[in-house]
Amino acid sequence: MMKRSKRWIGLGLILLVGAFVWWNRETIDLQPETLRDWILSFGWWAPVIYVVLYTLRPLVWFPSSIFSLAGGLAFGFWGFFLSVAGAVAGAALSFLIARWFGAELVKKEWTGKAKTVQKQMEAHGFLYVLAVRLVPVVNFDVVSYAAGLSKVRFGPYLLGTAVGLLPGAAAYTLAGASIAEQNITLIGLAVAGLVLVSMLPIVVRKMMRKRRGITLPGSEEKGERSDA
C-alpha cells in the first residue's frame, strides 16, 4: 500500500512540473536559437547536456522539433546523432515511468478507442509502434506513455521508436544545420526533407491498409466517412 502511494505521489509531482512548464511556456519562451546558445555555453559538456535535456524533455512536454532544430543549429551534422540518442532515451524514460507508475493499469483491459490502440500495440509490437511514429496522428510523448501502460514489450517498442523517428529527426536537424550554415544546398535539402516527412503519413497509411489486422489511430473514422 505504501509503495503504491509513493508511486502516485511521484507521478503527481511529475505531472505538476509538466503542467507548470506547459502553462508558462510563453514566459519561458524556449526557442531553438535560445536553446542552442545556452547549450553551447557549457563548452565541451555541450553534447552531453543536450542529450540529457532531450532525454528529460518528455517530462515537461516541450516539442521535440525545437530540440532537433537546436541540435542542428548547435552541432550541425552531428546534431542528428545526438538528437536521435536523446529522443530514444526520452522515449525509453517515458515508457518506463508509465510502466512503473501504472503497473496496475497494465494488468487491466482498456475500453473504447484506448482498447483498440492497446490491442494493436500488443499484437503487432514493433510494426505498430513504427507506423505510429511515422504517422504522427498521436503526440509522440502520448504514444510513449501509452506504450508503457500497455503490455507491449520494451524491446520491440524501443526498436520501432528508434527507426520511426529517424526521418523526422534527420529533417529537423538538417533544417537547423542549414540555418546555422546559411548554405543554399543545405537549405534545399532541408526543405526537401521536410516535404518528404510530411508525405510519409500517406505512404505509411497505404502500406498499413494492405496488412490485415493493423489499424492506425484515426483510420477507422476516415474509412467510415469515405464509405458513406
PDB file of C-alpha atoms in Angstrom:
ATOM      1  CA  MET A   1       0.000   0.000   0.000  1.00  0.00           C
ATOM      2  CA  MET A   2       2.825   2.378   0.943  1.00  0.00           C
ATOM      3  CA  LYS A   3       4.685   1.566  -2.289  1.00  0.00           C
ATOM      4  CA  ARG A   4       1.578   2.321  -4.355  1.00  0.00           C
ATOM      5  CA  SER A   5       1.100   5.654  -2.538  1.00  0.00           C
ATOM      6  CA  LYS A   6       4.706   6.654  -3.248  1.00  0.00           C
ATOM      7  CA  ARG A   7       4.215   5.851  -6.915  1.00  0.00           C
ATOM      8  CA  TRP A   8       1.159   8.057  -7.211  1.00  0.00           C
ATOM      9  CA  ILE A   9       2.814  10.877  -5.262  1.00  0.00           C
ATOM     10  CA  GLY A  10       5.789  10.714  -7.620  1.00  0.00           C
ATOM     11  CA  LEU A  11       3.512  10.702 -10.644  1.00  0.00           C
ATOM     12  CA  GLY A  12       1.598  13.676  -9.252  1.00  0.00           C
ATOM     13  CA  LEU A  13       4.808  15.668  -8.806  1.00  0.00           C
ATOM     14  CA  ILE A  14       5.900  14.908 -12.372  1.00  0.00           C
ATOM     15  CA  LEU A  15       2.519  15.989 -13.718  1.00  0.00           C
ATOM     16  CA  LEU A  16       2.607  19.190 -11.652  1.00  0.00           C
ATOM     17  CA  VAL A  17       6.044  20.118 -13.002  1.00  0.00           C
ATOM     18  CA  GLY A  18       4.932  19.339 -16.541  1.00  0.00           C
ATOM     19  CA  ALA A  19       1.740  21.374 -16.142  1.00  0.00           C
ATOM     20  CA  PHE A  20       3.647  24.330 -14.677  1.00  0.00           C
ATOM     21  CA  VAL A  21       6.129  24.418 -17.549  1.00  0.00           C
ATOM     22  CA  TRP A  22       3.358  23.960 -20.123  1.00  0.00           C
ATOM     23  CA  TRP A  23       1.227  26.806 -18.804  1.00  0.00           C
ATOM     24  CA  ASN A  24       4.286  29.067 -18.586  1.00  0.00           C
ATOM     25  CA  ARG A  25       5.744  28.100 -21.954  1.00  0.00           C
ATOM     26  CA  GLU A  26       5.197  31.600 -23.380  1.00  0.00           C
ATOM     27  CA  THR A  27       7.008  33.167 -20.428  1.00  0.00           C
ATOM     28  CA  ILE A  28       9.855  30.681 -20.715  1.00  0.00           C
ATOM     29  CA  ASP A  29       9.946  31.356 -24.481  1.00  0.00           C
ATOM     30  CA  LEU A  30      12.209  28.442 -25.321  1.00  0.00           C
ATOM     31  CA  GLN A  31      13.305  28.946 -28.927  1.00  0.00           C
ATOM     32  CA  PRO A  32      15.825  26.836 -30.905  1.00  0.00           C
ATOM     33  CA  GLU A  33      18.320  29.729 -31.017  1.00  0.00           C
ATOM     34  CA  THR A  34      17.991  30.380 -27.279  1.00  0.00           C
ATOM     35  CA  LEU A  35      18.389  26.695 -26.503  1.00  0.00           C
ATOM     36  CA  ARG A  36      21.428  26.445 -28.797  1.00  0.00           C
ATOM     37  CA  ASP A  37      23.185  29.395 -27.151  1.00  0.00           C
ATOM     38  CA  TRP A  38      22.538  28.041 -23.678  1.00  0.00           C
ATOM     39  CA  ILE A  39      23.741  24.530 -24.567  1.00  0.00           C
ATOM     40  CA  LEU A  40      26.919  25.786 -26.239  1.00  0.00           C
ATOM     41  CA  SER A  41      27.732  27.828 -23.142  1.00  0.00           C
ATOM     42  CA  PHE A  42      28.721  24.529 -21.479  1.00  0.00           C
ATOM     43  CA  GLY A  43      31.701  24.134 -23.799  1.00  0.00           C
ATOM     44  CA  TRP A  44      32.970  20.553 -24.034  1.00  0.00           C
ATOM     45  CA  TRP A  45      29.999  19.364 -21.997  1.00  0.00           C
ATOM     46  CA  ALA A  46      27.511  20.784 -24.506  1.00  0.00           C
ATOM     47  CA  PRO A  47      26.765  17.473 -26.324  1.00  0.00           C
ATOM     48  CA  VAL A  48      26.167  15.676 -23.013  1.00  0.00           C
ATOM     49  CA  ILE A  49      23.925  18.470 -21.705  1.00  0.00           C
ATOM     50  CA  TYR A  50      21.969  18.402 -24.970  1.00  0.00           C
ATOM     51  CA  VAL A  51      21.310  14.647 -24.821  1.00  0.00           C
ATOM     52  CA  VAL A  52      20.353  14.831 -21.125  1.00  0.00           C
ATOM     53  CA  LEU A  53      17.914  17.689 -21.816  1.00  0.00           C
ATOM     54  CA  TYR A  54      16.414  15.813 -24.759  1.00  0.00           C
ATOM     55  CA  THR A  55      16.019  12.744 -22.558  1.00  0.00           C
ATOM     56  CA  LEU A  56      14.150  14.723 -19.885  1.00  0.00           C
ATOM     57  CA  ARG A  57      12.076  16.694 -22.417  1.00  0.00           C
ATOM     58  CA  PRO A  58       9.011  14.366 -22.292  1.00  0.00           C
ATOM     59  CA  LEU A  59       8.573  15.141 -18.591  1.00  0.00           C
ATOM     60  CA  VAL A  60       7.680  18.760 -19.420  1.00  0.00           C
ATOM     61  CA  TRP A  61       6.060  18.130 -22.828  1.00  0.00           C
ATOM     62  CA  PHE A  62       8.220  20.517 -24.844  1.00  0.00           C
ATOM     63  CA  PRO A  63       8.003  19.887 -28.619  1.00  0.00           C
ATOM     64  CA  SER A  64      10.773  17.565 -29.803  1.00  0.00           C
ATOM     65  CA  SER A  65      11.072  19.589 -33.025  1.00  0.00           C
ATOM     66  CA  ILE A  66      12.537  22.516 -31.046  1.00  0.00           C
ATOM     67  CA  PHE A  67      15.258  20.285 -29.626  1.00  0.00           C
ATOM     68  CA  SER A  68      16.052  18.737 -33.019  1.00  0.00           C
ATOM     69  CA  LEU A  69      16.325  22.175 -34.625  1.00  0.00           C
ATOM     70  CA  ALA A  70      18.539  23.336 -31.766  1.00  0.00           C
ATOM     71  CA  GLY A  71      20.720  20.256 -32.254  1.00  0.00           C
ATOM     72  CA  GLY A  72      21.231  21.121 -35.901  1.00  0.00           C
ATOM     73  CA  LEU A  73      21.965  24.751 -35.049  1.00  0.00           C
ATOM     74  CA  ALA A  74      24.469  23.808 -32.356  1.00  0.00           C
ATOM     75  CA  PHE A  75      26.200  20.723 -33.733  1.00  0.00           C
ATOM     76  CA  GLY A  76      25.460  20.616 -37.455  1.00  0.00           C
ATOM     77  CA  PHE A  77      25.712  17.102 -38.918  1.00  0.00           C
ATOM     78  CA  TRP A  78      26.468  15.552 -35.521  1.00  0.00           C
ATOM     79  CA  GLY A  79      23.276  17.054 -34.157  1.00  0.00           C
ATOM     80  CA  PHE A  80      21.354  14.295 -35.926  1.00  0.00           C
ATOM     81  CA  PHE A  81      23.028  11.510 -33.940  1.00  0.00           C
ATOM     82  CA  LEU A  82      22.749  13.446 -30.691  1.00  0.00           C
ATOM     83  CA  SER A  83      19.063  14.211 -31.240  1.00  0.00           C
ATOM     84  CA  VAL A  84      18.299  10.566 -32.063  1.00  0.00           C
ATOM     85  CA  ALA A  85      20.138   9.449 -28.916  1.00  0.00           C
ATOM     86  CA  GLY A  86      18.202  11.941 -26.793  1.00  0.00           C
ATOM     87  CA  ALA A  87      14.843  11.160 -28.402  1.00  0.00           C
ATOM     88  CA  VAL A  88      15.245   7.397 -27.991  1.00  0.00           C
ATOM     89  CA  ALA A  89      16.416   7.806 -24.391  1.00  0.00           C
ATOM     90  CA  GLY A  90      13.464  10.116 -23.674  1.00  0.00           C
ATOM     91  CA  ALA A  91      11.024   7.643 -25.205  1.00  0.00           C
ATOM     92  CA  ALA A  92      12.537   4.875 -23.075  1.00  0.00           C
ATOM     93  CA  LEU A  93      12.234   7.026 -19.946  1.00  0.00           C
ATOM     94  CA  SER A  94       8.579   7.839 -20.684  1.00  0.00           C
ATOM     95  CA  PHE A  95       7.798   4.152 -21.240  1.00  0.00           C
ATOM     96  CA  LEU A  96       9.481   3.066 -18.010  1.00  0.00           C
ATOM     97  CA  ILE A  97       7.836   5.816 -15.948  1.00  0.00           C
ATOM     98  CA  ALA A  98       4.404   4.822 -17.261  1.00  0.00           C
ATOM     99  CA  ARG A  99       5.126   1.119 -16.738  1.00  0.00           C
ATOM    100  CA  TRP A 100       6.324   1.704 -13.173  1.00  0.00           C
ATOM    101  CA  PHE A 101       3.676   4.174 -12.040  1.00  0.00           C
ATOM    102  CA  GLY A 102       0.873   2.499 -13.962  1.00  0.00           C
ATOM    103  CA  ALA A 103       1.650  -1.096 -13.067  1.00  0.00           C
ATOM    104  CA  GLU A 104      -1.970  -1.732 -12.078  1.00  0.00           C
ATOM    105  CA  LEU A 105      -3.282  -0.276 -15.360  1.00  0.00           C
ATOM    106  CA  VAL A 106      -1.039  -2.593 -17.381  1.00  0.00           C
ATOM    107  CA  LYS A 107      -2.866  -5.566 -15.887  1.00  0.00           C
ATOM    108  CA  LYS A 108      -6.299  -4.240 -16.847  1.00  0.00           C
ATOM    109  CA  GLU A 109      -8.220  -4.222 -20.108  1.00  0.00           C
ATOM    110  CA  TRP A 110      -8.879  -0.766 -21.531  1.00  0.00           C
ATOM    111  CA  THR A 111     -12.138   0.399 -23.101  1.00  0.00           C
ATOM    112  CA  GLY A 112     -13.187   2.369 -26.183  1.00  0.00           C
ATOM    113  CA  LYS A 113     -10.548   3.673 -28.614  1.00  0.00           C
ATOM    114  CA  ALA A 114      -7.846   3.217 -25.995  1.00  0.00           C
ATOM    115  CA  LYS A 115      -8.598  -0.516 -26.042  1.00  0.00           C
ATOM    116  CA  THR A 116      -8.081  -0.599 -29.828  1.00  0.00           C
ATOM    117  CA  VAL A 117      -4.688   1.089 -29.505  1.00  0.00           C
ATOM    118  CA  GLN A 118      -3.744  -1.230 -26.649  1.00  0.00           C
ATOM    119  CA  LYS A 119      -4.666  -4.368 -28.603  1.00  0.00           C
ATOM    120  CA  GLN A 120      -2.938  -3.175 -31.780  1.00  0.00           C
ATOM    121  CA  MET A 121       0.237  -2.286 -29.926  1.00  0.00           C
ATOM    122  CA  GLU A 122       0.339  -5.578 -28.059  1.00  0.00           C
ATOM    123  CA  ALA A 123      -0.493  -7.681 -31.128  1.00  0.00           C
ATOM    124  CA  HIS A 124       1.854  -6.042 -33.630  1.00  0.00           C
ATOM    125  CA  GLY A 125       4.558  -4.608 -31.366  1.00  0.00           C
ATOM    126  CA  PHE A 126       7.429  -3.241 -33.441  1.00  0.00           C
ATOM    127  CA  LEU A 127       5.438  -2.746 -36.648  1.00  0.00           C
ATOM    128  CA  TYR A 128       2.614  -0.837 -34.971  1.00  0.00           C
ATOM    129  CA  VAL A 129       4.947   1.407 -32.962  1.00  0.00           C
ATOM    130  CA  LEU A 130       6.956   2.087 -36.123  1.00  0.00           C
ATOM    131  CA  ALA A 131       3.814   3.034 -38.050  1.00  0.00           C
ATOM    132  CA  VAL A 132       2.530   5.339 -35.306  1.00  0.00           C
ATOM    133  CA  ARG A 133       5.931   7.059 -35.095  1.00  0.00           C
ATOM    134  CA  LEU A 134       5.959   7.607 -38.862  1.00  0.00           C
ATOM    135  CA  VAL A 135       2.336   8.798 -38.906  1.00  0.00           C
ATOM    136  CA  PRO A 136       2.236  11.465 -36.182  1.00  0.00           C
ATOM    137  CA  VAL A 137      -1.543  11.400 -35.663  1.00  0.00           C
ATOM    138  CA  VAL A 138      -0.894  10.992 -31.945  1.00  0.00           C
ATOM    139  CA  ASN A 139       1.547  13.112 -29.914  1.00  0.00           C
ATOM    140  CA  PHE A 140       4.996  11.480 -29.686  1.00  0.00           C
ATOM    141  CA  ASP A 141       5.037  11.511 -25.896  1.00  0.00           C
ATOM    142  CA  VAL A 142       1.452  10.278 -25.601  1.00  0.00           C
ATOM    143  CA  VAL A 143       2.453   7.202 -27.632  1.00  0.00           C
ATOM    144  CA  SER A 144       5.424   6.623 -25.318  1.00  0.00           C
ATOM    145  CA  TYR A 145       3.340   6.772 -22.153  1.00  0.00           C
ATOM    146  CA  ALA A 146       0.521   4.719 -23.710  1.00  0.00           C
ATOM    147  CA  ALA A 147       3.006   2.019 -24.694  1.00  0.00           C
ATOM    148  CA  GLY A 148       4.247   1.869 -21.115  1.00  0.00           C
ATOM    149  CA  LEU A 149       0.682   1.394 -19.909  1.00  0.00           C
ATOM    150  CA  SER A 150       0.069  -1.447 -22.365  1.00  0.00           C
ATOM    151  CA  LYS A 151       1.510  -4.960 -22.347  1.00  0.00           C
ATOM    152  CA  VAL A 152       3.819  -4.298 -25.302  1.00  0.00           C
ATOM    153  CA  ARG A 153       7.383  -5.491 -24.695  1.00  0.00           C
ATOM    154  CA  PHE A 154      10.091  -2.867 -24.175  1.00  0.00           C
ATOM    155  CA  GLY A 155      12.454  -4.179 -26.885  1.00  0.00           C
ATOM    156  CA  PRO A 156      10.063  -4.033 -29.875  1.00  0.00           C
ATOM    157  CA  TYR A 157       8.721  -0.690 -28.638  1.00  0.00           C
ATOM    158  CA  LEU A 158      12.162   0.899 -28.427  1.00  0.00           C
ATOM    159  CA  LEU A 159      13.280  -0.501 -31.787  1.00  0.00           C
ATOM    160  CA  GLY A 160      10.107   0.722 -33.504  1.00  0.00           C
ATOM    161  CA  THR A 161      10.608   4.133 -31.922  1.00  0.00           C
ATOM    162  CA  ALA A 162      14.277   4.361 -32.927  1.00  0.00           C
ATOM    163  CA  VAL A 163      13.585   3.509 -36.570  1.00  0.00           C
ATOM    164  CA  GLY A 164      10.386   5.543 -36.777  1.00  0.00           C
ATOM    165  CA  LEU A 165      11.863   8.805 -35.540  1.00  0.00           C
ATOM    166  CA  LEU A 166      14.848   8.788 -37.946  1.00  0.00           C
ATOM    167  CA  PRO A 167      13.155  10.633 -40.869  1.00  0.00           C
ATOM    168  CA  GLY A 168      11.771  13.423 -38.703  1.00  0.00           C
ATOM    169  CA  ALA A 169      14.984  13.814 -36.721  1.00  0.00           C
ATOM    170  CA  ALA A 170      17.015  13.996 -39.927  1.00  0.00           C
ATOM    171  CA  ALA A 171      14.721  16.609 -41.485  1.00  0.00           C
ATOM    172  CA  TYR A 172      14.574  18.910 -38.450  1.00  0.00           C
ATOM    173  CA  THR A 173      18.281  18.593 -37.654  1.00  0.00           C
ATOM    174  CA  LEU A 174      19.167  19.325 -41.267  1.00  0.00           C
ATOM    175  CA  ALA A 175      16.879  22.353 -41.160  1.00  0.00           C
ATOM    176  CA  GLY A 176      18.707  23.638 -38.091  1.00  0.00           C
ATOM    177  CA  ALA A 177      22.112  22.992 -39.651  1.00  0.00           C
ATOM    178  CA  SER A 178      21.108  24.780 -42.864  1.00  0.00           C
ATOM    179  CA  ILE A 179      20.071  27.868 -40.888  1.00  0.00           C
ATOM    180  CA  ALA A 180      23.370  27.849 -38.991  1.00  0.00           C
ATOM    181  CA  GLU A 181      25.495  27.366 -42.114  1.00  0.00           C
ATOM    182  CA  GLN A 182      23.427  29.648 -44.381  1.00  0.00           C
ATOM    183  CA  ASN A 183      24.209  27.148 -47.141  1.00  0.00           C
ATOM    184  CA  ILE A 184      21.771  27.185 -50.069  1.00  0.00           C
ATOM    185  CA  THR A 185      22.362  23.480 -50.769  1.00  0.00           C
ATOM    186  CA  LEU A 186      21.622  22.510 -47.171  1.00  0.00           C
ATOM    187  CA  ILE A 187      18.542  24.729 -47.166  1.00  0.00           C
ATOM    188  CA  GLY A 188      17.285  22.988 -50.314  1.00  0.00           C
ATOM    189  CA  LEU A 189      17.908  19.569 -48.788  1.00  0.00           C
ATOM    190  CA  ALA A 190      16.170  20.617 -45.570  1.00  0.00           C
ATOM    191  CA  VAL A 191      13.077  21.792 -47.453  1.00  0.00           C
ATOM    192  CA  ALA A 192      13.028  18.572 -49.488  1.00  0.00           C
ATOM    193  CA  GLY A 193      13.412  16.533 -46.307  1.00  0.00           C
ATOM    194  CA  LEU A 194      10.533  18.299 -44.572  1.00  0.00           C
ATOM    195  CA  VAL A 195       8.320  17.775 -47.633  1.00  0.00           C
ATOM    196  CA  LEU A 196       9.161  14.063 -47.708  1.00  0.00           C
ATOM    197  CA  VAL A 197       8.454  13.726 -43.989  1.00  0.00           C
ATOM    198  CA  SER A 198       5.075  15.424 -44.471  1.00  0.00           C
ATOM    199  CA  MET A 199       4.238  12.849 -47.175  1.00  0.00           C
ATOM    200  CA  LEU A 200       5.219   9.834 -45.062  1.00  0.00           C
ATOM    201  CA  PRO A 201       1.811   9.521 -43.351  1.00  0.00           C
ATOM    202  CA  ILE A 202       0.120   8.991 -46.736  1.00  0.00           C
ATOM    203  CA  VAL A 203       2.584   6.281 -47.762  1.00  0.00           C
ATOM    204  CA  VAL A 204       2.507   4.508 -44.401  1.00  0.00           C
ATOM    205  CA  ARG A 205      -1.299   4.522 -44.240  1.00  0.00           C
ATOM    206  CA  LYS A 206      -1.490   2.892 -47.673  1.00  0.00           C
ATOM    207  CA  MET A 207       1.026   0.252 -46.624  1.00  0.00           C
ATOM    208  CA  MET A 208      -0.848  -0.471 -43.394  1.00  0.00           C
ATOM    209  CA  ARG A 209      -4.162  -0.896 -45.239  1.00  0.00           C
ATOM    210  CA  LYS A 210      -2.594  -3.788 -47.153  1.00  0.00           C
ATOM    211  CA  ARG A 211      -1.697  -5.555 -43.911  1.00  0.00           C
ATOM    212  CA  ARG A 212      -4.700  -7.248 -42.339  1.00  0.00           C
ATOM    213  CA  GLY A 213      -5.397  -6.550 -38.695  1.00  0.00           C
ATOM    214  CA  ILE A 214      -3.436  -3.300 -38.366  1.00  0.00           C
ATOM    215  CA  THR A 215      -5.460  -0.136 -37.794  1.00  0.00           C
ATOM    216  CA  LEU A 216      -3.796   3.209 -37.106  1.00  0.00           C
ATOM    217  CA  PRO A 217      -5.483   5.824 -34.888  1.00  0.00           C
ATOM    218  CA  GLY A 218      -7.991   7.785 -36.969  1.00  0.00           C
ATOM    219  CA  SER A 219      -8.076   5.255 -39.817  1.00  0.00           C
ATOM    220  CA  GLU A 220     -11.445   3.812 -38.828  1.00  0.00           C
ATOM    221  CA  GLU A 221     -13.110   7.219 -38.754  1.00  0.00           C
ATOM    222  CA  LYS A 222     -11.674   8.144 -42.125  1.00  0.00           C
ATOM    223  CA  GLY A 223     -12.699   4.820 -43.557  1.00  0.00           C
ATOM    224  CA  GLU A 224     -16.255   5.299 -42.346  1.00  0.00           C
ATOM    225  CA  ARG A 225     -16.510   8.757 -43.870  1.00  0.00           C
ATOM    226  CA  SER A 226     -15.124   7.598 -47.209  1.00  0.00           C
ATOM    227  CA  ASP A 227     -17.630   4.729 -47.362  1.00  0.00           C
ATOM    228  CA  ALA A 228     -20.593   6.969 -46.606  1.00  0.00           C
TER     229      ALA A 228
END
